[in-house]
Amino acid sequence: MSQGSRSDRVADQLRAEIAQLLSREVHDPGIGFVTLTRVRLSPDLQVARVYYTALGDEAGRRATARALDRATPFLRRQIGARLRLKRVPALTFIYDESIAGADRIEQLLHDLQPGAPRDNDDGHDE
């Protein structure tokens, strides 16, 4: 069994457990609506980078980041009790910019599509 497959399995378990804990047991109003996009584990399984997205503007994202930082010790304790790991990895929450970037690209493409015939109107359409 390769280290990568174990790392992937543990990352999937972490993502599922953290998502469940955030939705059912963390009652911090600063968290709001958070979606965990992926978890990346270090090769030694000691550090987990948890990528997330959150609804709202920049101020809302900062509030969510602070709330997740406050919830981290609780989340680690709960993960330690629920998962069978020798050591519970340190959790680092990182806002996932890739989702926002993809949304921005989609919006730009959408904006270009209806405007294309007007912008390229050189009189050859008729």
PDB file of C-alpha atoms in Angstrom:
ATOM      1  CA  MET A   1       0.000   0.000   0.000  1.00  0.00           C
ATOM      2  CA  SER A   2       1.502   3.309  -1.031  1.00  0.00           C
ATOM      3  CA  GLN A   3       1.698   6.363   1.230  1.00  0.00           C
ATOM      4  CA  GLY A   4      -0.310   8.399  -1.292  1.00  0.00           C
ATOM      5  CA  SER A   5      -3.383   6.190  -1.070  1.00  0.00           C
ATOM      6  CA  ARG A   6      -3.365   6.260   2.749  1.00  0.00           C
ATOM      7  CA  SER A   7      -2.890  10.014   2.681  1.00  0.00           C
ATOM      8  CA  ASP A   8      -5.817  10.373   0.285  1.00  0.00           C
ATOM      9  CA  ARG A   9      -8.071   8.169   2.426  1.00  0.00           C
ATOM     10  CA  VAL A  10      -7.203  10.046   5.611  1.00  0.00           C
ATOM     11  CA  ALA A  11      -7.715  13.387   3.836  1.00  0.00           C
ATOM     12  CA  ASP A  12     -11.175  12.267   2.685  1.00  0.00           C
ATOM     13  CA  GLN A  13     -12.049  11.136   6.217  1.00  0.00           C
ATOM     14  CA  LEU A  14     -10.850  14.445   7.645  1.00  0.00           C
ATOM     15  CA  ARG A  15     -12.871  16.453   5.145  1.00  0.00           C
ATOM     16  CA  ALA A  16     -16.034  14.464   5.910  1.00  0.00           C
ATOM     17  CA  GLU A  17     -15.587  14.682   9.694  1.00  0.00           C
ATOM     18  CA  ILE A  18     -14.747  18.390   9.707  1.00  0.00           C
ATOM     19  CA  ALA A  19     -17.710  19.165   7.439  1.00  0.00           C
ATOM     20  CA  GLN A  20     -20.027  17.226   9.737  1.00  0.00           C
ATOM     21  CA  LEU A  21     -18.616  18.897  12.843  1.00  0.00           C
ATOM     22  CA  LEU A  22     -18.941  22.373  11.329  1.00  0.00           C
ATOM     23  CA  SER A  23     -22.538  21.804  10.309  1.00  0.00           C
ATOM     24  CA  ARG A  24     -23.752  20.077  13.476  1.00  0.00           C
ATOM     25  CA  GLU A  25     -21.560  20.849  16.452  1.00  0.00           C
ATOM     26  CA  VAL A  26     -19.745  24.147  15.951  1.00  0.00           C
ATOM     27  CA  HIS A  27     -22.173  26.887  16.942  1.00  0.00           C
ATOM     28  CA  ASP A  28     -20.060  29.927  16.107  1.00  0.00           C
ATOM     29  CA  PRO A  29     -22.171  32.441  14.150  1.00  0.00           C
ATOM     30  CA  GLY A  30     -19.022  33.756  12.474  1.00  0.00           C
ATOM     31  CA  ILE A  31     -18.598  30.576  10.465  1.00  0.00           C
ATOM     32  CA  GLY A  32     -21.696  31.062   8.330  1.00  0.00           C
ATOM     33  CA  PHE A  33     -22.056  28.897   5.243  1.00  0.00           C
ATOM     34  CA  VAL A  34     -18.743  27.106   4.652  1.00  0.00           C
ATOM     35  CA  THR A  35     -17.998  24.472   2.025  1.00  0.00           C
ATOM     36  CA  LEU A  36     -14.876  22.359   2.378  1.00  0.00           C
ATOM     37  CA  THR A  37     -13.392  21.857  -1.064  1.00  0.00           C
ATOM     38  CA  ARG A  38     -10.416  19.606  -0.268  1.00  0.00           C
ATOM     39  CA  VAL A  39      -7.919  18.562   2.367  1.00  0.00           C
ATOM     40  CA  ARG A  40      -4.215  18.201   1.601  1.00  0.00           C
ATOM     41  CA  LEU A  41      -2.128  16.198   4.044  1.00  0.00           C
ATOM     42  CA  SER A  42       1.625  16.337   4.484  1.00  0.00           C
ATOM     43  CA  PRO A  43       3.384  13.052   3.636  1.00  0.00           C
ATOM     44  CA  ASP A  44       3.828  12.271   7.349  1.00  0.00           C
ATOM     45  CA  LEU A  45       0.100  12.976   8.007  1.00  0.00           C
ATOM     46  CA  GLN A  46       0.985  15.580  10.639  1.00  0.00           C
ATOM     47  CA  VAL A  47      -0.315  18.728   8.906  1.00  0.00           C
ATOM     48  CA  ALA A  48      -3.670  19.062   7.160  1.00  0.00           C
ATOM     49  CA  ARG A  49      -4.395  22.069   4.955  1.00  0.00           C
ATOM     50  CA  VAL A  50      -8.177  22.381   4.794  1.00  0.00           C
ATOM     51  CA  TYR A  51      -9.367  24.410   1.806  1.00  0.00           C
ATOM     52  CA  TYR A  52     -12.782  26.035   2.041  1.00  0.00           C
ATOM     53  CA  THR A  53     -15.088  28.550   0.418  1.00  0.00           C
ATOM     54  CA  ALA A  54     -17.591  30.778   2.161  1.00  0.00           C
ATOM     55  CA  LEU A  55     -20.459  32.924   1.024  1.00  0.00           C
ATOM     56  CA  GLY A  56     -20.195  36.643   1.495  1.00  0.00           C
ATOM     57  CA  ASP A  57     -17.924  39.575   0.854  1.00  0.00           C
ATOM     58  CA  GLU A  58     -14.335  40.135   1.998  1.00  0.00           C
ATOM     59  CA  ALA A  59     -15.403  41.106   5.539  1.00  0.00           C
ATOM     60  CA  GLY A  60     -17.484  37.949   5.780  1.00  0.00           C
ATOM     61  CA  ARG A  61     -14.558  35.851   4.600  1.00  0.00           C
ATOM     62  CA  ARG A  62     -12.315  37.381   7.278  1.00  0.00           C
ATOM     63  CA  ALA A  63     -14.938  36.693   9.944  1.00  0.00           C
ATOM     64  CA  THR A  64     -15.216  33.096   8.750  1.00  0.00           C
ATOM     65  CA  ALA A  65     -11.430  32.681   8.845  1.00  0.00           C
ATOM     66  CA  ARG A  66     -11.309  33.970  12.437  1.00  0.00           C
ATOM     67  CA  ALA A  67     -14.176  31.680  13.465  1.00  0.00           C
ATOM     68  CA  LEU A  68     -12.477  28.655  11.909  1.00  0.00           C
ATOM     69  CA  ASP A  69      -9.273  29.502  13.760  1.00  0.00           C
ATOM     70  CA  ARG A  70     -11.251  29.680  17.021  1.00  0.00           C
ATOM     71  CA  ALA A  71     -12.877  26.301  16.291  1.00  0.00           C
ATOM     72  CA  THR A  72      -9.613  24.526  15.399  1.00  0.00           C
ATOM     73  CA  PRO A  73      -8.782  23.185  18.905  1.00  0.00           C
ATOM     74  CA  PHE A  74     -12.328  21.813  19.273  1.00  0.00           C
ATOM     75  CA  LEU A  75     -12.170  20.237  15.802  1.00  0.00           C
ATOM     76  CA  ARG A  76      -8.820  18.566  16.572  1.00  0.00           C
ATOM     77  CA  ARG A  77     -10.159  17.107  19.834  1.00  0.00           C
ATOM     78  CA  GLN A  78     -13.252  15.763  18.094  1.00  0.00           C
ATOM     79  CA  ILE A  79     -11.244  14.283  15.220  1.00  0.00           C
ATOM     80  CA  GLY A  80      -8.945  12.611  17.749  1.00  0.00           C
ATOM     81  CA  ALA A  81     -11.939  10.985  19.400  1.00  0.00           C
ATOM     82  CA  ARG A  82     -13.601   9.923  16.129  1.00  0.00           C
ATOM     83  CA  LEU A  83     -10.783   8.779  13.856  1.00  0.00           C
ATOM     84  CA  ARG A  84      -8.237   6.109  14.602  1.00  0.00           C
ATOM     85  CA  LEU A  85      -5.000   8.006  14.049  1.00  0.00           C
ATOM     86  CA  LYS A  86      -1.771   7.858  16.031  1.00  0.00           C
ATOM     87  CA  ARG A  87      -1.612  11.655  15.981  1.00  0.00           C
ATOM     88  CA  VAL A  88      -4.239  14.155  14.990  1.00  0.00           C
ATOM     89  CA  PRO A  89      -2.840  16.423  12.284  1.00  0.00           C
ATOM     90  CA  ALA A  90      -2.506  20.148  12.856  1.00  0.00           C
ATOM     91  CA  LEU A  91      -5.307  21.896  10.966  1.00  0.00           C
ATOM     92  CA  THR A  92      -4.716  24.955   8.829  1.00  0.00           C
ATOM     93  CA  PHE A  93      -7.728  26.518   7.116  1.00  0.00           C
ATOM     94  CA  ILE A  94      -7.052  28.169   3.756  1.00  0.00           C
ATOM     95  CA  TYR A  95      -9.598  30.047   1.675  1.00  0.00           C
ATOM     96  CA  ASP A  96      -9.850  28.321  -1.705  1.00  0.00           C
ATOM     97  CA  GLU A  97      -9.272  31.046  -4.303  1.00  0.00           C
ATOM     98  CA  SER A  98      -9.608  28.580  -7.200  1.00  0.00           C
ATOM     99  CA  ILE A  99     -13.401  28.493  -6.884  1.00  0.00           C
ATOM    100  CA  ALA A 100     -13.652  32.285  -6.941  1.00  0.00           C
ATOM    101  CA  GLY A 101     -11.284  32.367  -9.918  1.00  0.00           C
ATOM    102  CA  ALA A 102     -13.372  29.839 -11.815  1.00  0.00           C
ATOM    103  CA  ASP A 103     -16.521  31.841 -11.088  1.00  0.00           C
ATOM    104  CA  ARG A 104     -14.805  35.006 -12.337  1.00  0.00           C
ATOM    105  CA  ILE A 105     -13.725  33.302 -15.574  1.00  0.00           C
ATOM    106  CA  GLU A 106     -17.232  31.947 -16.097  1.00  0.00           C
ATOM    107  CA  GLN A 107     -18.699  35.420 -15.546  1.00  0.00           C
ATOM    108  CA  LEU A 108     -16.245  36.967 -18.025  1.00  0.00           C
ATOM    109  CA  LEU A 109     -17.108  34.357 -20.647  1.00  0.00           C
ATOM    110  CA  HIS A 110     -20.798  34.909 -20.041  1.00  0.00           C
ATOM    111  CA  ASP A 111     -20.335  38.673 -20.401  1.00  0.00           C
ATOM    112  CA  LEU A 112     -18.434  38.217 -23.661  1.00  0.00           C
ATOM    113  CA  GLN A 113     -20.986  35.928 -25.292  1.00  0.00           C
ATOM    114  CA  PRO A 114     -23.956  38.310 -25.545  1.00  0.00           C
ATOM    115  CA  GLY A 115     -21.715  41.286 -26.399  1.00  0.00           C
ATOM    116  CA  ALA A 116     -19.760  39.578 -29.177  1.00  0.00           C
ATOM    117  CA  PRO A 117     -22.162  40.302 -32.097  1.00  0.00           C
ATOM    118  CA  ARG A 118     -22.457  43.979 -31.138  1.00  0.00           C
ATOM    119  CA  ASP A 119     -18.717  44.467 -30.627  1.00  0.00           C
ATOM    120  CA  ASN A 120     -17.797  42.825 -33.915  1.00  0.00           C
ATOM    121  CA  ASP A 121     -20.567  44.446 -35.922  1.00  0.00           C
ATOM    122  CA  ASP A 122     -18.792  45.484 -39.127  1.00  0.00           C
ATOM    123  CA  GLY A 123     -21.830  45.378 -41.386  1.00  0.00           C
ATOM    124  CA  HIS A 124     -21.081  41.962 -42.905  1.00  0.00           C
ATOM    125  CA  ASP A 125     -23.811  40.114 -41.027  1.00  0.00           C
ATOM    126  CA  GLU A 126     -26.599  41.062 -43.424  1.00  0.00           C
TER     127      GLU A 126
END
